[in-house]
Coordinates of C-alpha atoms and ligand atoms in Angstrom, one line a residue:
X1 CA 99.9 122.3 118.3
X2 CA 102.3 119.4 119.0
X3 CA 106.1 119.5 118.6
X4 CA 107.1 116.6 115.8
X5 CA 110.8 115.0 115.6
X6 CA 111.4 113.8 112.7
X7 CA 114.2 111.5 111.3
X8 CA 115.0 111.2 107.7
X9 CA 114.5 114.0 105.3
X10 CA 114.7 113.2 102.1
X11 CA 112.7 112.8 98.7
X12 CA 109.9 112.2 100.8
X13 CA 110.3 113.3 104.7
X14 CA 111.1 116.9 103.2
X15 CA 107.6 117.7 101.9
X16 CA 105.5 115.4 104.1
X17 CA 107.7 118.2 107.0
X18 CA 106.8 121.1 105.3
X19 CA 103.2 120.3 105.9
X20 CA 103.5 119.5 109.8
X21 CA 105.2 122.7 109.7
X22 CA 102.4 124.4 107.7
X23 CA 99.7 123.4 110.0
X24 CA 101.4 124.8 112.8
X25 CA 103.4 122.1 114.4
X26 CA 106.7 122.7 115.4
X27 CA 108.9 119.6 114.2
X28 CA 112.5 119.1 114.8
X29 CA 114.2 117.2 112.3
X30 CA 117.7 115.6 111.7
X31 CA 119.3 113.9 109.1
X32 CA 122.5 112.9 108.1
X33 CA 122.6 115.0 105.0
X34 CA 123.2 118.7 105.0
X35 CA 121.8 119.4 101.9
X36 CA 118.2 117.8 103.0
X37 CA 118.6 119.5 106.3
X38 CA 119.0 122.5 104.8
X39 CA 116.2 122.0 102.5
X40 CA 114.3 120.9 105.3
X41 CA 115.4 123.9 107.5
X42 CA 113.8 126.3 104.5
X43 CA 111.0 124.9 105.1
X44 CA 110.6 125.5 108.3
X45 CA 111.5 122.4 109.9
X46 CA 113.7 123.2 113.0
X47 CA 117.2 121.5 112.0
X48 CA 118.8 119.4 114.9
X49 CA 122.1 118.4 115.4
X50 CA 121.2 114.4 116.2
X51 CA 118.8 112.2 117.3
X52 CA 118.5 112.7 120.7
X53 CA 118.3 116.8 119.7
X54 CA 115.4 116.0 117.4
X55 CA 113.4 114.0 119.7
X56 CA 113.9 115.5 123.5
X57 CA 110.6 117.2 124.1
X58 CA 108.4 115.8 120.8
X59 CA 104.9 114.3 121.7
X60 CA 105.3 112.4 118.5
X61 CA 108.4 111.0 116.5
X62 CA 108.3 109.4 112.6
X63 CA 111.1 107.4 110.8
X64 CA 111.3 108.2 106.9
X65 CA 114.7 106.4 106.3
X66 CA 115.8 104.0 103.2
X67 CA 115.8 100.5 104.0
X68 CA 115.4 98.0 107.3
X69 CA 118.6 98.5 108.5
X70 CA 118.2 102.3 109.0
X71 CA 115.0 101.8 111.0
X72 CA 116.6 99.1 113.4
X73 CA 119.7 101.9 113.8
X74 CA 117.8 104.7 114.3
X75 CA 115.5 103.5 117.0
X76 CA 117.9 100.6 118.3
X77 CA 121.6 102.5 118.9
X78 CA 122.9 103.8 121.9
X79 CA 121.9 107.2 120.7
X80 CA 119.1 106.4 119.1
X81 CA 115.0 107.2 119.3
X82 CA 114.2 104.5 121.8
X83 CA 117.4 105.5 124.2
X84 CA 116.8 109.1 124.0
X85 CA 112.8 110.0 123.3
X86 CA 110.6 111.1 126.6
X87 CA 108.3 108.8 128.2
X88 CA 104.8 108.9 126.5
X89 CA 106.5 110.1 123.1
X90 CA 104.5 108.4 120.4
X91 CA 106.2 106.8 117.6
X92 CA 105.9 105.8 113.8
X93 CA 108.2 104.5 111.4
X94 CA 106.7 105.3 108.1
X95 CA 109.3 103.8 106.1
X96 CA 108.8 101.0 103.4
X97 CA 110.7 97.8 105.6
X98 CA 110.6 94.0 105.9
X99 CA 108.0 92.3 107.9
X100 CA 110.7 91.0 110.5
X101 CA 112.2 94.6 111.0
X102 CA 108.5 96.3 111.8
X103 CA 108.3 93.3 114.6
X104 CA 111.7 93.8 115.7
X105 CA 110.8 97.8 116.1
X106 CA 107.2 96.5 117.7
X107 CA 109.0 94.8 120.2
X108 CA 112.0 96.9 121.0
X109 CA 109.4 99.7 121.5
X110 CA 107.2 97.7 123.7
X111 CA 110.0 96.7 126.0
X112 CA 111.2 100.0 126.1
X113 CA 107.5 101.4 127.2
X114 CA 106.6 103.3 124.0
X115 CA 103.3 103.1 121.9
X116 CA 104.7 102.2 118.4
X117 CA 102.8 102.0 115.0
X118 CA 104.2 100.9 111.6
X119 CA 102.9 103.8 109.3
X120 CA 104.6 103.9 105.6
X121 CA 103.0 106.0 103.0
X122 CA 101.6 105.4 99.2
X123 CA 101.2 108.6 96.9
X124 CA 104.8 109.9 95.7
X125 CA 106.4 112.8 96.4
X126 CA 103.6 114.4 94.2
X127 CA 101.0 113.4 97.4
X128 CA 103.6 114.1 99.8
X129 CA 104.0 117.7 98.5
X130 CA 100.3 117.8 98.3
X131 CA 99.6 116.0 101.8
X132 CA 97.3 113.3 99.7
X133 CA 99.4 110.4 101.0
X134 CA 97.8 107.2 102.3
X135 CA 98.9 106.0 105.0
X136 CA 98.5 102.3 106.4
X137 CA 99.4 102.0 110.1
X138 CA 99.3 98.7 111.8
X139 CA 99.6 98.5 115.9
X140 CA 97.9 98.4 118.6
X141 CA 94.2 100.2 118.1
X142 CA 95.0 102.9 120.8
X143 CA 98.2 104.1 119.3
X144 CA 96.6 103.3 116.3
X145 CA 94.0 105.8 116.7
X146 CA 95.8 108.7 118.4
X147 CA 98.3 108.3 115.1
X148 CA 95.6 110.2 113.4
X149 CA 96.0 113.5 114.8
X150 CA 100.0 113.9 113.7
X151 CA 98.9 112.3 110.3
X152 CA 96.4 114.5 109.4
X153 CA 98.0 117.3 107.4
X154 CA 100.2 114.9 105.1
X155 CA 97.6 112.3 104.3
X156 CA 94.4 112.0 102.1
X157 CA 93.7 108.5 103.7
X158 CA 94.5 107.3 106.9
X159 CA 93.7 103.5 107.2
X160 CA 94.0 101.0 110.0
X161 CA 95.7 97.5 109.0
X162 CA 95.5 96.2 112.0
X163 CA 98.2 94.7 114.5
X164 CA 101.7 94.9 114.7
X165 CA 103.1 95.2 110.7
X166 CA 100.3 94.9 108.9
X167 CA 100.8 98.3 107.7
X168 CA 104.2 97.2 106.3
X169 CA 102.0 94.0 105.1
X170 CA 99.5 96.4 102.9
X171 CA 102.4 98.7 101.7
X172 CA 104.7 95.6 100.3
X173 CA 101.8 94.1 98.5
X174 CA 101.2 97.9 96.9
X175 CA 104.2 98.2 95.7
X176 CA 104.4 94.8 94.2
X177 CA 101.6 95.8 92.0
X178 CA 102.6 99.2 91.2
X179 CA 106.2 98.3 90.1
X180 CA 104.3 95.4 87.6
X181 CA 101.8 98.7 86.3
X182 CA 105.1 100.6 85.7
X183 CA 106.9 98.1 84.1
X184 CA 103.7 97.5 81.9
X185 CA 102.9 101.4 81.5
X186 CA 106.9 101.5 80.2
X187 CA 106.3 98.6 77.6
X188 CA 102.7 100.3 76.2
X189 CA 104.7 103.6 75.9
X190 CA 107.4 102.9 73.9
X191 CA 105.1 100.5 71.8
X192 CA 102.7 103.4 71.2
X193 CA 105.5 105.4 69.9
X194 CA 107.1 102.5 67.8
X195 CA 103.5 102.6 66.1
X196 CA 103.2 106.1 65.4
X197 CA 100.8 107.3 68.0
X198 CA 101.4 111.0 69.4
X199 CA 102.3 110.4 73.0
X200 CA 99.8 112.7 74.3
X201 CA 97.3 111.4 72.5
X202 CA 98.1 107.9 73.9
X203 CA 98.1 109.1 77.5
X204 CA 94.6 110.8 76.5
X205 CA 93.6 107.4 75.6
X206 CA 95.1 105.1 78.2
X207 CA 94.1 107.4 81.4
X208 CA 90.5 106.9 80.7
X209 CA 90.5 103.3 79.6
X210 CA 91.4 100.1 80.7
X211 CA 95.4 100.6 80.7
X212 CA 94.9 103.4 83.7
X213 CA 96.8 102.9 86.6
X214 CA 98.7 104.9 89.3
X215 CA 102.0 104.8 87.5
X216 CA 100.6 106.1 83.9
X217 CA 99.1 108.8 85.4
X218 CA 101.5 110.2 87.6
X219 CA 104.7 108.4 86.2
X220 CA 104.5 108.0 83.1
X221 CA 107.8 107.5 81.7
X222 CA 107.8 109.6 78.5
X223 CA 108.8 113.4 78.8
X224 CA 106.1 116.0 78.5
X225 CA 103.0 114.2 79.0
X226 CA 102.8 114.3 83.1
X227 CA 104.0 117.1 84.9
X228 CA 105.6 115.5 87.6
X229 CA 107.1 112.7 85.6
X230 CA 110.8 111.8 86.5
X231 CA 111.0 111.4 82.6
X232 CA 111.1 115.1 82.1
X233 CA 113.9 115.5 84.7
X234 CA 116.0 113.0 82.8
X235 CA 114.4 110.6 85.5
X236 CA 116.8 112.4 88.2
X237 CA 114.9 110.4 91.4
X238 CA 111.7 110.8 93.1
X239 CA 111.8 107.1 93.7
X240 CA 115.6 105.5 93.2
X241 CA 115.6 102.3 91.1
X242 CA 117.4 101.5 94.2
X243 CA 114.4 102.1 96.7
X244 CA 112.1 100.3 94.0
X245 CA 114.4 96.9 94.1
X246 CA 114.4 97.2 97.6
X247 CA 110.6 97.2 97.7
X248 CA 110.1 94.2 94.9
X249 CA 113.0 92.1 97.5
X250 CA 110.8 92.5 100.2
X251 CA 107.5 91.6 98.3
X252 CA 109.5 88.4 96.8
X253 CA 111.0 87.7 100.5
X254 CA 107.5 87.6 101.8
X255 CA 106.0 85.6 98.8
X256 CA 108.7 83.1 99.3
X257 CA 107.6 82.9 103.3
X258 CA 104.4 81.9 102.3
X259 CA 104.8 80.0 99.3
X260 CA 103.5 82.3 96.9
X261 CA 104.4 82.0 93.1
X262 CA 105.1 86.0 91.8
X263 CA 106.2 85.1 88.1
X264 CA 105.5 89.1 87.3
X265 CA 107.4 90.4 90.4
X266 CA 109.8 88.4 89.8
X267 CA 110.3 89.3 86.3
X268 CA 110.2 93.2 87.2
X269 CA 112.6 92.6 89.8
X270 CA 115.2 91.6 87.1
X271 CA 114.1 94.1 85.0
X272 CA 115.1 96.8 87.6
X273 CA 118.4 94.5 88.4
X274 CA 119.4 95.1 85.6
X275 CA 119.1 99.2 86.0
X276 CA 121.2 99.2 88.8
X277 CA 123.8 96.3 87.4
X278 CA 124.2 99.3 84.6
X279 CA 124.7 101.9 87.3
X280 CA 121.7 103.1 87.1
X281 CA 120.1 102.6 90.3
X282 CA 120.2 105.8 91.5
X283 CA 117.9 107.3 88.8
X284 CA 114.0 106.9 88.9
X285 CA 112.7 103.7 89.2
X286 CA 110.7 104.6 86.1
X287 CA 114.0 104.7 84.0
X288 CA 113.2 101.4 83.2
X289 CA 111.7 102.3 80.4
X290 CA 114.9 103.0 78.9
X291 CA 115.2 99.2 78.9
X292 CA 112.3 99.2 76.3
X293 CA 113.1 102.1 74.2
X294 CA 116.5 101.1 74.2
X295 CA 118.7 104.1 75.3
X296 CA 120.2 102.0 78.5
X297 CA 122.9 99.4 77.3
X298 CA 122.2 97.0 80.1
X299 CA 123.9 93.7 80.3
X300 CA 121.0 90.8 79.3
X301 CA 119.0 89.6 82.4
X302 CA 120.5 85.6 82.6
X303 CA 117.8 83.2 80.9
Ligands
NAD401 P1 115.6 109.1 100.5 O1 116.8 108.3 100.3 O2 115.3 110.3 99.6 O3 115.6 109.7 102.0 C1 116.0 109.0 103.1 C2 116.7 109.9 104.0 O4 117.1 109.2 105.2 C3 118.0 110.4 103.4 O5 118.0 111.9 103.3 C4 119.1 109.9 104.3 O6 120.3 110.8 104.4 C5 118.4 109.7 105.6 N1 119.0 108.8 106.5 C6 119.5 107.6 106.3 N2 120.0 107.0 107.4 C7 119.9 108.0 108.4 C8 120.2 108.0 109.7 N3 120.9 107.0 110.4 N4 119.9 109.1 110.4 C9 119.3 110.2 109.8 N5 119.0 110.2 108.5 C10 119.3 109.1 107.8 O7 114.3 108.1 100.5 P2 112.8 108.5 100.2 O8 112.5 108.4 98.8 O9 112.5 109.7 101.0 O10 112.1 107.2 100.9 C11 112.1 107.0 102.3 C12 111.3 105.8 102.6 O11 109.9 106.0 102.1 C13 111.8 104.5 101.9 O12 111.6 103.4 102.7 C14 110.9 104.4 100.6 O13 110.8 103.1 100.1 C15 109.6 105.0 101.2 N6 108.7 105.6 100.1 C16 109.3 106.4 99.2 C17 108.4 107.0 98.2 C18 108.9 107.8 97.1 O14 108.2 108.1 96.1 N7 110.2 108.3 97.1 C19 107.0 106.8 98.3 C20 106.5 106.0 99.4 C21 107.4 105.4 100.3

């Protein structure tokens, strides 16, 4: 069994810990947060008291923080993983980030004398509680490969992207099309309701035909039709609106690298804009329903 650190521990670094910790690893974790320390900690995770306390001694160390910025800090400061891990430690970021970030992490590592692999994550907290995640990891094949062990009890699929970022590559492109099925799983809910259509009976419907996706089945913005629907939780987060925008950004960033027309990314980014310009955006991303059914008063998108 391996000892883990572990930096970031929230919506989704909480229960993809508890299952390192249920198959027997020891991981030592640290966030800035008390409250998802402590719910970490009740898990079994091993609370430290900073970076350097998390990783001194782990064979492997993974990143599950918000946004670009957090990764570059976390492995770039003074006190951070790449100043204070052991020799041989390997380590994955398996947060969503931009392109230039993973490659400025890639490097940094390199330099440093680390293995490094981008590794982020599709499935939810739904498949992190369940360790059914995908995850894409792109690096260099060795590191690559001996990922796989410390993956293993939080992931359903494990697949190689190739080099350096490519995971990130895979998990932009994802998202880009899940955020368009959500916004179009939103729209065919509300319109089902508008016509009179029980909403279970819709879901029925719509799960085994051709409007199935991802998002209707385990999102689907309506209350009690999915079990683990933000909608029956009065969309408090499992994915921010926030986090979601941050995701779309990057897709449209990249598209705009390589000249790539996204008229349907582009709309949904606007669409969750305008959740957060409400003050909103720390809700579910799949509150943007409420844009269709008409219970958010958002300011109009501009034409
Ligand atoms: P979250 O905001 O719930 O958790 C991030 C955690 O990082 C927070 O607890 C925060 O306190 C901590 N953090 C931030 N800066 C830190 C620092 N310097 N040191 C220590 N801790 C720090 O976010 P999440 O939903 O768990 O998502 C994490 C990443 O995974 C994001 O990149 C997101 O896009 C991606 N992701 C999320 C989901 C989902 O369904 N929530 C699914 C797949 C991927």
């Amino acid at each position: 069994m391996a000892t883990i650190g572990w930096i970031g521990l929230g919506n989704m670094g909480g229960p993809m810990t508890a299952n390192l910790v249920k198959a027997g690893h020891t991981v030592r974790g640290f966030d800035l947060s008390p409250a998802a320390l402590a719910n970490a900690a009740a898990s079994g995770v091993v609370p430290a008291t900073s970076i350097a306390d998390a990783v001194a001694g782990a064979d492997a160390v993974f990143t599950m923080l918000p946004k670009g910025e957090h990764a570059l800090a976390v492995y770039l400061n003074d006190d951070g993983v790449l100043a204070s891990a052991g020799p041989g430690t390997l380590l994955l970021d398996s947060s969503t980030i931009d392109i230039e970030s993973a490659q400025r992490l890639h490097d940094a590592a390199a330099e440093a004398g680390f293995r490094f692999v981008d590794a982020p994550v599709s499935g939810g907290i739904s498949g992190a509680e369940a360790g059914t995640l995908t995850f894409m990891i792109g690096g260099d094949a060795e590191a690559v490969a001996d990922a796989r062990g410390f993956i293993e009890p939080m992931a359903a699929n494990i697949i190689p992207t190739g080099g350096a970022t490519t995971g990130q590559a895979a998990k932009i492109c994802n998202n880009l099309m899940l955020f368009i099925n959500l916004a179009a799983t939103a729209e065919g809910a509300v319109l089902a309701d508008r016509l009179g259509l029980d909403k279970q009976v819709f879901w029925d419907i719509a799960s085994v035909s051709s409007g199935d996706s991802w998002a209707l089945r385990t999102w689907y913005p309506v209350a009690g039709v999915v079990p683990g629907s933000a909608a029956n939780r009065d969309f408090a987060p499992t994915f921010t609106a926030e986090l979601a925008s941050k995701d779309i950004n990057l897709a449209i960033s990249a598209a705009k690298a390589t000249d790539t027309p996204l008229e349907m990314g582009e709309h949904v980014q606007r669409l969750m804009q305008r959740l957060i310009d409400a003050g909103e955006g720390g809700l579910d991303c799949s509150a943007i329903v409420r844009l269709v059914d008409g219970t958010l008063a958002a300011p109009a998108a501009p034409a």
